[in-house]
PDB file of C-alpha atoms in Angstrom:
ATOM      1  CA  UNK A  17      21.857  14.869  -5.951  1.00  0.00           C
ATOM      2  CA  UNK A  18      19.756  12.067  -4.638  1.00  0.00           C
ATOM      3  CA  UNK A  19      16.251  11.739  -5.096  1.00  0.00           C
ATOM      4  CA  UNK A  20      15.559  13.058  -1.774  1.00  0.00           C
ATOM      5  CA  UNK A  21      17.437  16.150  -2.291  1.00  0.00           C
ATOM      6  CA  UNK A  22      21.254  15.546  -1.046  1.00  0.00           C
ATOM      7  CA  UNK A  23      23.358  17.662  -3.256  1.00  0.00           C
ATOM      8  CA  UNK A  24      26.824  15.515  -4.290  1.00  0.00           C
ATOM      9  CA  UNK A  25      27.495  14.709  -7.860  1.00  0.00           C
ATOM     10  CA  UNK A  26      29.194  11.394  -8.216  1.00  0.00           C
ATOM     11  CA  UNK A  27      32.646  11.299  -9.816  1.00  0.00           C
ATOM     12  CA  UNK A  28      33.423   9.161 -12.651  1.00  0.00           C
ATOM     13  CA  UNK A  29      35.029   6.414 -10.414  1.00  0.00           C
ATOM     14  CA  UNK A  30      32.200   6.252  -7.916  1.00  0.00           C
ATOM     15  CA  UNK A  31      30.100   2.914  -7.711  1.00  0.00           C
ATOM     16  CA  UNK A  32      27.031   2.607  -9.995  1.00  0.00           C
ATOM     17  CA  UNK A  33      24.878   1.443  -7.167  1.00  0.00           C
ATOM     18  CA  UNK A  34      25.160   3.009  -3.493  1.00  0.00           C
ATOM     19  CA  UNK A  35      24.135   0.981  -0.777  1.00  0.00           C
ATOM     20  CA  UNK A  36      23.556   1.925   3.069  1.00  0.00           C
ATOM     21  CA  UNK A  37      21.906   0.619   6.011  1.00  0.00           C
ATOM     22  CA  UNK A  38      20.758   3.096   8.873  1.00  0.00           C
ATOM     23  CA  UNK A  39      18.245   2.330  11.735  1.00  0.00           C
ATOM     24  CA  UNK A  40      16.805  -0.784  10.129  1.00  0.00           C
ATOM     25  CA  UNK A  41      16.217   1.009   6.874  1.00  0.00           C
ATOM     26  CA  UNK A  42      18.296  -0.260   3.675  1.00  0.00           C
ATOM     27  CA  UNK A  43      18.837   2.350   0.920  1.00  0.00           C
ATOM     28  CA  UNK A  44      19.956   1.518  -2.614  1.00  0.00           C
ATOM     29  CA  UNK A  45      20.614   4.645  -4.820  1.00  0.00           C
ATOM     30  CA  UNK A  46      21.241   4.250  -8.555  1.00  0.00           C
ATOM     31  CA  UNK A  47      24.133   6.283  -9.281  1.00  0.00           C
ATOM     32  CA  UNK A  48      24.349   6.823 -12.712  1.00  0.00           C
ATOM     33  CA  UNK A  49      22.996   9.975 -13.328  1.00  0.00           C
ATOM     34  CA  UNK A  50      24.958  10.808 -16.708  1.00  0.00           C
ATOM     35  CA  UNK A  51      22.619   8.352 -18.317  1.00  0.00           C
ATOM     36  CA  UNK A  52      19.665   9.276 -16.269  1.00  0.00           C
ATOM     37  CA  UNK A  53      20.502   6.043 -13.986  1.00  0.00           C
ATOM     38  CA  UNK A  54      20.060   3.592 -16.926  1.00  0.00           C
ATOM     39  CA  UNK A  55      20.188   0.343 -15.731  1.00  0.00           C
ATOM     40  CA  UNK A  56      23.574  -1.560 -16.741  1.00  0.00           C
ATOM     41  CA  UNK A  57      24.300  -5.136 -16.348  1.00  0.00           C
ATOM     42  CA  UNK A  58      26.876  -4.331 -13.400  1.00  0.00           C
ATOM     43  CA  UNK A  59      24.132  -2.000 -11.790  1.00  0.00           C
ATOM     44  CA  UNK A  60      21.686  -5.325 -12.014  1.00  0.00           C
ATOM     45  CA  UNK A  61      24.208  -7.568 -10.526  1.00  0.00           C
ATOM     46  CA  UNK A  62      24.532  -5.052  -7.596  1.00  0.00           C
ATOM     47  CA  UNK A  63      20.925  -4.875  -7.188  1.00  0.00           C
ATOM     48  CA  UNK A  64      20.759  -8.546  -6.719  1.00  0.00           C
ATOM     49  CA  UNK A  65      23.652  -8.547  -4.183  1.00  0.00           C
ATOM     50  CA  UNK A  66      22.059  -5.883  -2.123  1.00  0.00           C
ATOM     51  CA  UNK A  67      18.470  -7.963  -2.312  1.00  0.00           C
ATOM     52  CA  UNK A  68      20.782 -11.085  -0.770  1.00  0.00           C
ATOM     53  CA  UNK A  69      21.955  -8.529   1.943  1.00  0.00           C
ATOM     54  CA  UNK A  70      18.557  -7.436   2.601  1.00  0.00           C
ATOM     55  CA  UNK A  71      17.027 -11.160   2.821  1.00  0.00           C
ATOM     56  CA  UNK A  72      19.874 -12.302   5.143  1.00  0.00           C
ATOM     57  CA  UNK A  73      20.099  -9.355   7.556  1.00  0.00           C
ATOM     58  CA  UNK A  74      16.849  -9.661   9.890  1.00  0.00           C
ATOM     59  CA  UNK A  75      17.735  -6.375  11.509  1.00  0.00           C
ATOM     60  CA  UNK A  76      16.426  -4.486   8.186  1.00  0.00           C
ATOM     61  CA  UNK A  77      12.776  -3.783   8.310  1.00  0.00           C
ATOM     62  CA  UNK A  78      12.397  -1.666   5.174  1.00  0.00           C
ATOM     63  CA  UNK A  79      13.928  -0.628   1.727  1.00  0.00           C
ATOM     64  CA  UNK A  80      14.078   2.673  -0.037  1.00  0.00           C
ATOM     65  CA  UNK A  81      15.101   2.667  -3.814  1.00  0.00           C
ATOM     66  CA  UNK A  82      16.202   6.030  -5.028  1.00  0.00           C
ATOM     67  CA  UNK A  83      18.251   7.494  -7.517  1.00  0.00           C
ATOM     68  CA  UNK A  84      21.289  10.313  -7.795  1.00  0.00           C
ATOM     69  CA  UNK A  85      20.596  12.947  -9.991  1.00  0.00           C
ATOM     70  CA  UNK A  86      17.356  14.564 -11.262  1.00  0.00           C
ATOM     71  CA  UNK A  87      15.949  11.634 -12.949  1.00  0.00           C
ATOM     72  CA  UNK A  88      15.022   8.174 -11.453  1.00  0.00           C
ATOM     73  CA  UNK A  89      15.863   5.759 -14.247  1.00  0.00           C
ATOM     74  CA  UNK A  90      15.317   5.993 -17.779  1.00  0.00           C
ATOM     75  CA  UNK A  91      15.239   2.296 -18.355  1.00  0.00           C
ATOM     76  CA  UNK A  92      17.834  -0.801 -19.328  1.00  0.00           C
ATOM     77  CA  UNK A  93      21.250   0.923 -20.666  1.00  0.00           C
ATOM     78  CA  UNK A  94      20.600   1.479 -24.449  1.00  0.00           C
ATOM     79  CA  UNK A  95      24.146  -0.226 -24.984  1.00  0.00           C
ATOM     80  CA  UNK A  96      23.123  -3.286 -23.755  1.00  0.00           C
ATOM     81  CA  UNK A  97      20.054  -3.333 -25.643  1.00  0.00           C
ATOM     82  CA  UNK A  98      21.661  -2.152 -28.788  1.00  0.00           C
ATOM     83  CA  UNK A  99      24.057  -5.105 -28.280  1.00  0.00           C
ATOM     84  CA  UNK A 100      21.210  -7.705 -27.794  1.00  0.00           C
ATOM     85  CA  UNK A 101      19.185  -6.461 -30.803  1.00  0.00           C
ATOM     86  CA  UNK A 102      22.033  -7.738 -33.004  1.00  0.00           C
ATOM     87  CA  UNK A 103      20.932 -11.200 -32.119  1.00  0.00           C
ATOM     88  CA  UNK A 104      18.018 -11.266 -29.863  1.00  0.00           C
ATOM     89  CA  UNK A 105      17.626 -14.873 -29.599  1.00  0.00           C
ATOM     90  CA  UNK A 106      21.130 -15.737 -28.847  1.00  0.00           C
ATOM     91  CA  UNK A 107      22.000 -16.959 -25.239  1.00  0.00           C
ATOM     92  CA  UNK A 108      24.025 -14.088 -24.631  1.00  0.00           C
ATOM     93  CA  UNK A 109      21.011 -11.533 -25.258  1.00  0.00           C
ATOM     94  CA  UNK A 110      18.705 -13.624 -23.393  1.00  0.00           C
ATOM     95  CA  UNK A 111      21.149 -13.408 -20.373  1.00  0.00           C
ATOM     96  CA  UNK A 112      21.498  -9.748 -20.648  1.00  0.00           C
ATOM     97  CA  UNK A 113      17.682  -8.901 -20.483  1.00  0.00           C
ATOM     98  CA  UNK A 114      17.286 -11.915 -17.949  1.00  0.00           C
ATOM     99  CA  UNK A 115      19.732 -10.168 -15.410  1.00  0.00           C
ATOM    100  CA  UNK A 116      18.299  -6.784 -15.354  1.00  0.00           C
ATOM    101  CA  UNK A 117      14.689  -8.208 -15.164  1.00  0.00           C
ATOM    102  CA  UNK A 118      15.587 -10.558 -12.781  1.00  0.00           C
ATOM    103  CA  UNK A 119      17.000  -8.172 -10.237  1.00  0.00           C
ATOM    104  CA  UNK A 120      13.578  -6.265 -10.451  1.00  0.00           C
ATOM    105  CA  UNK A 121      12.067  -9.566  -9.380  1.00  0.00           C
ATOM    106  CA  UNK A 122      14.336  -9.854  -6.382  1.00  0.00           C
ATOM    107  CA  UNK A 123      13.334  -6.106  -5.433  1.00  0.00           C
ATOM    108  CA  UNK A 124       9.762  -7.212  -5.735  1.00  0.00           C
ATOM    109  CA  UNK A 125       9.997 -10.582  -3.749  1.00  0.00           C
ATOM    110  CA  UNK A 126      11.896  -8.785  -0.755  1.00  0.00           C
ATOM    111  CA  UNK A 127      10.777  -9.736   2.905  1.00  0.00           C
ATOM    112  CA  UNK A 128      10.380  -6.123   3.960  1.00  0.00           C
ATOM    113  CA  UNK A 129       8.245  -2.977   2.584  1.00  0.00           C
ATOM    114  CA  UNK A 130      10.148  -1.470  -0.304  1.00  0.00           C
ATOM    115  CA  UNK A 131       9.584   2.104  -1.277  1.00  0.00           C
ATOM    116  CA  UNK A 132      10.850   3.707  -4.656  1.00  0.00           C
ATOM    117  CA  UNK A 133      11.298   7.482  -4.743  1.00  0.00           C
ATOM    118  CA  UNK A 134      10.693   8.756  -8.229  1.00  0.00           C
ATOM    119  CA  UNK A 135      12.035  12.080  -9.303  1.00  0.00           C
ATOM    120  CA  UNK A 136      12.101  13.610 -12.535  1.00  0.00           C
ATOM    121  CA  UNK A 137      10.567  10.159 -14.411  1.00  0.00           C
ATOM    122  CA  UNK A 138      10.748   6.608 -14.680  1.00  0.00           C
ATOM    123  CA  UNK A 139      10.509   5.053 -18.074  1.00  0.00           C
ATOM    124  CA  UNK A 140      10.620   1.256 -19.443  1.00  0.00           C
ATOM    125  CA  UNK A 141      12.646  -0.926 -17.500  1.00  0.00           C
ATOM    126  CA  UNK A 142      13.101   2.007 -15.008  1.00  0.00           C
ATOM    127  CA  UNK A 143       9.309   2.036 -14.465  1.00  0.00           C
ATOM    128  CA  UNK A 144       9.240  -1.668 -13.675  1.00  0.00           C
ATOM    129  CA  UNK A 145      11.893  -1.200 -10.991  1.00  0.00           C
ATOM    130  CA  UNK A 146       9.555   1.333  -9.596  1.00  0.00           C
ATOM    131  CA  UNK A 147       6.593  -0.486  -9.799  1.00  0.00           C
ATOM    132  CA  UNK A 148       8.479  -3.776  -8.454  1.00  0.00           C
ATOM    133  CA  UNK A 149       8.301  -1.966  -5.075  1.00  0.00           C
ATOM    134  CA  UNK A 150       5.601  -2.234  -2.530  1.00  0.00           C
ATOM    135  CA  UNK A 151       5.128   1.737  -2.472  1.00  0.00           C
ATOM    136  CA  UNK A 152       5.777   4.275  -5.191  1.00  0.00           C
ATOM    137  CA  UNK A 153       6.272   7.855  -3.913  1.00  0.00           C
ATOM    138  CA  UNK A 154       7.201  10.607  -6.222  1.00  0.00           C
ATOM    139  CA  UNK A 155       6.830  14.263  -7.153  1.00  0.00           C
ATOM    140  CA  UNK A 156       3.577  15.851  -8.785  1.00  0.00           C
ATOM    141  CA  UNK A 157       5.513  16.697 -11.966  1.00  0.00           C
ATOM    142  CA  UNK A 158       7.501  13.573 -12.345  1.00  0.00           C
ATOM    143  CA  UNK A 159       6.607  11.808 -15.574  1.00  0.00           C
ATOM    144  CA  UNK A 160       5.895   7.758 -15.551  1.00  0.00           C
ATOM    145  CA  UNK A 161       5.981   6.458 -18.940  1.00  0.00           C
ATOM    146  CA  UNK A 162       5.815   2.789 -20.288  1.00  0.00           C
ATOM    147  CA  UNK A 163       8.238   3.767 -23.141  1.00  0.00           C
ATOM    148  CA  UNK A 164       8.638   0.599 -24.993  1.00  0.00           C
ATOM    149  CA  UNK A 165       6.144   1.559 -27.707  1.00  0.00           C
ATOM    150  CA  UNK A 166       8.283   4.807 -28.412  1.00  0.00           C
ATOM    151  CA  UNK A 167      11.470   2.515 -29.107  1.00  0.00           C
ATOM    152  CA  UNK A 168       9.309   0.280 -31.282  1.00  0.00           C
ATOM    153  CA  UNK A 169       9.817  -2.791 -28.983  1.00  0.00           C
ATOM    154  CA  UNK A 170       7.562  -5.176 -27.000  1.00  0.00           C
ATOM    155  CA  UNK A 171       7.313  -4.778 -23.460  1.00  0.00           C
ATOM    156  CA  UNK A 172       9.386  -6.871 -21.271  1.00  0.00           C
ATOM    157  CA  UNK A 173      10.046  -7.967 -17.507  1.00  0.00           C
ATOM    158  CA  UNK A 174       6.405  -8.485 -16.973  1.00  0.00           C
ATOM    159  CA  UNK A 175       5.631  -4.879 -17.542  1.00  0.00           C
ATOM    160  CA  UNK A 176       1.913  -5.227 -18.511  1.00  0.00           C
ATOM    161  CA  UNK A 177       1.391  -7.516 -15.327  1.00  0.00           C
ATOM    162  CA  UNK A 178       2.951  -4.825 -13.249  1.00  0.00           C
ATOM    163  CA  UNK A 179       0.923  -2.330 -14.616  1.00  0.00           C
ATOM    164  CA  UNK A 180      -2.236  -4.107 -14.701  1.00  0.00           C
ATOM    165  CA  UNK A 181      -2.120  -5.039 -10.903  1.00  0.00           C
ATOM    166  CA  UNK A 182      -1.803  -1.369 -10.206  1.00  0.00           C
ATOM    167  CA  UNK A 183      -4.238   0.348 -12.817  1.00  0.00           C
ATOM    168  CA  UNK A 184      -6.131  -2.196 -14.155  1.00  0.00           C
ATOM    169  CA  UNK A 185      -6.789  -3.038 -18.076  1.00  0.00           C
ATOM    170  CA  UNK A 186      -7.802   0.402 -19.387  1.00  0.00           C
ATOM    171  CA  UNK A 187      -4.995   2.517 -18.037  1.00  0.00           C
ATOM    172  CA  UNK A 188      -2.647  -0.370 -18.689  1.00  0.00           C
ATOM    173  CA  UNK A 189      -3.613  -0.320 -22.447  1.00  0.00           C
ATOM    174  CA  UNK A 190      -3.512   3.423 -22.675  1.00  0.00           C
ATOM    175  CA  UNK A 191       0.129   3.271 -21.501  1.00  0.00           C
ATOM    176  CA  UNK A 192       1.490   0.430 -23.090  1.00  0.00           C
ATOM    177  CA  UNK A 193      -0.273   0.219 -26.337  1.00  0.00           C
ATOM    178  CA  UNK A 194      -1.331   3.922 -26.955  1.00  0.00           C
ATOM    179  CA  UNK A 195       1.844   5.713 -25.605  1.00  0.00           C
ATOM    180  CA  UNK A 196       0.347   7.652 -22.988  1.00  0.00           C
ATOM    181  CA  UNK A 197       2.034   8.927 -19.831  1.00  0.00           C
ATOM    182  CA  UNK A 198       1.306   9.754 -16.380  1.00  0.00           C
ATOM    183  CA  UNK A 199       2.667  12.635 -14.655  1.00  0.00           C
ATOM    184  CA  UNK A 200       3.098  11.954 -10.576  1.00  0.00           C
ATOM    185  CA  UNK A 201      -0.090  13.436  -9.488  1.00  0.00           C
ATOM    186  CA  UNK A 202      -1.904  11.371 -12.334  1.00  0.00           C
ATOM    187  CA  UNK A 203      -0.450   8.300 -10.895  1.00  0.00           C
ATOM    188  CA  UNK A 204      -1.702   8.845  -7.647  1.00  0.00           C
ATOM    189  CA  UNK A 205      -5.151   9.552  -9.092  1.00  0.00           C
ATOM    190  CA  UNK A 206      -4.915   6.280 -11.053  1.00  0.00           C
ATOM    191  CA  UNK A 207      -3.535   4.126  -8.070  1.00  0.00           C
ATOM    192  CA  UNK A 208      -0.065   3.639  -9.563  1.00  0.00           C
ATOM    193  CA  UNK A 209       1.574   5.871  -7.035  1.00  0.00           C
ATOM    194  CA  UNK A 210       0.976   5.938  -3.188  1.00  0.00           C
ATOM    195  CA  UNK A 211       1.691   9.826  -2.882  1.00  0.00           C
ATOM    196  CA  UNK A 212       3.164  12.849  -4.835  1.00  0.00           C
ATOM    197  CA  UNK A 213       4.597  15.779  -3.036  1.00  0.00           C
ATOM    198  CA  UNK A 214       7.216  18.264  -3.634  1.00  0.00           C
ATOM    199  CA  UNK A 215      10.809  17.017  -3.721  1.00  0.00           C
ATOM    200  CA  UNK A 216      11.577  18.859  -0.466  1.00  0.00           C
ATOM    201  CA  UNK A 217       8.811  16.824   1.464  1.00  0.00           C
ATOM    202  CA  UNK A 218       9.954  13.364   0.074  1.00  0.00           C
ATOM    203  CA  UNK A 219      12.326  12.795   3.149  1.00  0.00           C
ATOM    204  CA  UNK A 220       9.667  13.374   5.573  1.00  0.00           C
ATOM    205  CA  UNK A 221       7.164  10.899   3.578  1.00  0.00           C
ATOM    206  CA  UNK A 222       9.738   8.418   3.555  1.00  0.00           C
ATOM    207  CA  UNK A 223      10.661   8.551   6.889  1.00  0.00           C
ATOM    208  CA  UNK A 224       7.095   8.347   7.959  1.00  0.00           C
ATOM    209  CA  UNK A 225       6.779   5.108   6.031  1.00  0.00           C
ATOM    210  CA  UNK A 226      10.027   3.302   6.764  1.00  0.00           C
ATOM    211  CA  UNK A 227      10.380   4.455  10.402  1.00  0.00           C
ATOM    212  CA  UNK A 228       7.318   2.246  12.002  1.00  0.00           C
ATOM    213  CA  UNK A 229       8.379  -0.931   9.727  1.00  0.00           C
ATOM    214  CA  UNK A 230      12.144  -0.640  10.819  1.00  0.00           C
ATOM    215  CA  UNK A 231      11.193  -0.428  14.298  1.00  0.00           C
ATOM    216  CA  UNK A 232      10.174  -4.210  14.630  1.00  0.00           C
ATOM    217  CA  UNK A 233      11.586  -5.843  11.597  1.00  0.00           C
ATOM    218  CA  UNK A 234      10.573  -9.307  12.873  1.00  0.00           C
ATOM    219  CA  UNK A 235       6.972  -8.441  12.925  1.00  0.00           C
ATOM    220  CA  UNK A 236       7.052  -6.396   9.535  1.00  0.00           C
ATOM    221  CA  UNK A 237       8.733  -9.294   7.890  1.00  0.00           C
ATOM    222  CA  UNK A 238       5.859 -11.637   8.970  1.00  0.00           C
ATOM    223  CA  UNK A 239       3.132  -9.260   7.911  1.00  0.00           C
ATOM    224  CA  UNK A 240       4.932  -9.086   4.600  1.00  0.00           C
ATOM    225  CA  UNK A 241       4.872 -12.552   4.400  1.00  0.00           C
ATOM    226  CA  UNK A 242       1.191 -12.909   5.030  1.00  0.00           C
ATOM    227  CA  UNK A 243       0.519  -9.980   2.542  1.00  0.00           C
ATOM    228  CA  UNK A 244       2.257 -11.929  -0.444  1.00  0.00           C
ATOM    229  CA  UNK A 245       0.481 -14.982   0.491  1.00  0.00           C
ATOM    230  CA  UNK A 246      -2.928 -13.452   0.895  1.00  0.00           C
ATOM    231  CA  UNK A 247      -2.824 -10.799  -1.934  1.00  0.00           C
ATOM    232  CA  UNK A 248      -0.955 -12.757  -4.493  1.00  0.00           C
ATOM    233  CA  UNK A 249      -1.395 -12.269  -7.252  1.00  0.00           C
ATOM    234  CA  UNK A 250      -3.655 -14.608  -7.278  1.00  0.00           C
ATOM    235  CA  UNK A 251      -5.389 -13.455  -3.958  1.00  0.00           C
ATOM    236  CA  UNK A 252      -6.991 -16.114  -1.943  1.00  0.00           C
ATOM    237  CA  UNK A 253     -10.315 -16.175  -0.188  1.00  0.00           C
ATOM    238  CA  UNK A 254     -11.254 -14.190   3.045  1.00  0.00           C
ATOM    239  CA  UNK A 255     -11.647 -17.537   4.998  1.00  0.00           C
ATOM    240  CA  UNK A 256      -8.232 -18.576   3.569  1.00  0.00           C
ATOM    241  CA  UNK A 257      -6.542 -15.298   4.808  1.00  0.00           C
ATOM    242  CA  UNK A 258      -8.140 -15.784   8.223  1.00  0.00           C
ATOM    243  CA  UNK A 259      -6.181 -19.052   8.498  1.00  0.00           C
ATOM    244  CA  UNK A 260      -3.064 -17.543   7.161  1.00  0.00           C
ATOM    245  CA  UNK A 261      -3.002 -14.625   9.708  1.00  0.00           C
ATOM    246  CA  UNK A 262      -4.329 -16.811  12.757  1.00  0.00           C
ATOM    247  CA  UNK A 263      -1.122 -18.365  13.698  1.00  0.00           C
ATOM    248  CA  UNK A 264       1.129 -15.618  13.127  1.00  0.00           C
ATOM    249  CA  UNK A 265      -1.469 -13.383  15.187  1.00  0.00           C
ATOM    250  CA  UNK A 266      -1.254 -15.465  18.107  1.00  0.00           C
ATOM    251  CA  UNK A 267       2.648 -15.521  17.671  1.00  0.00           C
ATOM    252  CA  UNK A 268       2.651 -11.752  17.872  1.00  0.00           C
ATOM    253  CA  UNK A 269       0.134 -12.010  20.981  1.00  0.00           C
ATOM    254  CA  UNK A 270       2.221 -14.354  22.761  1.00  0.00           C
ATOM    255  CA  UNK A 271       5.319 -12.250  22.298  1.00  0.00           C
ATOM    256  CA  UNK A 272       3.332  -9.164  23.378  1.00  0.00           C
ATOM    257  CA  UNK A 273       2.306 -10.802  26.891  1.00  0.00           C
ATOM    258  CA  UNK A 274      -0.759 -10.148  29.010  1.00  0.00           C
ATOM    259  CA  UNK A 275       0.894  -7.244  30.756  1.00  0.00           C
ATOM    260  CA  UNK A 276       1.575  -5.269  28.087  1.00  0.00           C
ATOM    261  CA  UNK A 277      -2.206  -4.822  27.394  1.00  0.00           C
ATOM    262  CA  UNK A 278      -2.598  -2.838  30.568  1.00  0.00           C
ATOM    263  CA  UNK A 279      -3.488   0.643  30.349  1.00  0.00           C
ATOM    264  CA  UNK A 280      -0.906   1.091  33.306  1.00  0.00           C
ATOM    265  CA  UNK A 281       1.547  -0.486  31.494  1.00  0.00           C
ATOM    266  CA  UNK A 282       3.673  -4.004  32.496  1.00  0.00           C
ATOM    267  CA  UNK A 283       4.259  -4.409  36.270  1.00  0.00           C
ATOM    268  CA  UNK A 284       7.689  -3.050  37.470  1.00  0.00           C
TER     269      UNK A 284
END
């Protein structure tokens, strides 16, 4: 089933990534549950293509990233990692890892709010994907795990930076260098996740986040542009933020028009 509770089990010939757009909300569903949605090169390419579609389609105002089955993502496909480990400095190995991590960067750079829905757990590159989104929602008992240390490899894909911007130095080191993990409830307490609710409550939570963003995609995209400019990293000063916001706020006020401010509504 998907991470929001539908009950279809994909067959062997099903696409490894499912894509849909409904009412201004684009959804990307990892569809490799037999391998706990481990991300293959084909899946990375599909994620990249999905990001192209979202960027180009200005009717899309929000993105949801979730997964089929009972586990969000166990990381990069170990078969690709094993192949790369035979000659990690080769152009082919670099290309493989770059393709996976590059797909996450695309998700993290989308012009609309992105929400990852983590059920079961997210490990390694799977956690990178979740942290690449703007908002992470999960269940209280899901496990968020750096995972690289357990495999005796150094973190990749900007993992330390993604953790650090969410939880700061101490918790980043606890996770990445000391092998600790967080439950969904602990992730919320540490600022890694936005909310942790039972799986059956996730659809309503996600709809509450995506609905307002999707109703006015043009405004939402402009807010996201300003947020990325202001918050970075690196963040800008308050005075710089004022100037970033000034012009686009004037645009939104012009679009709204004087009559729309009336408590009696616009004149007929």
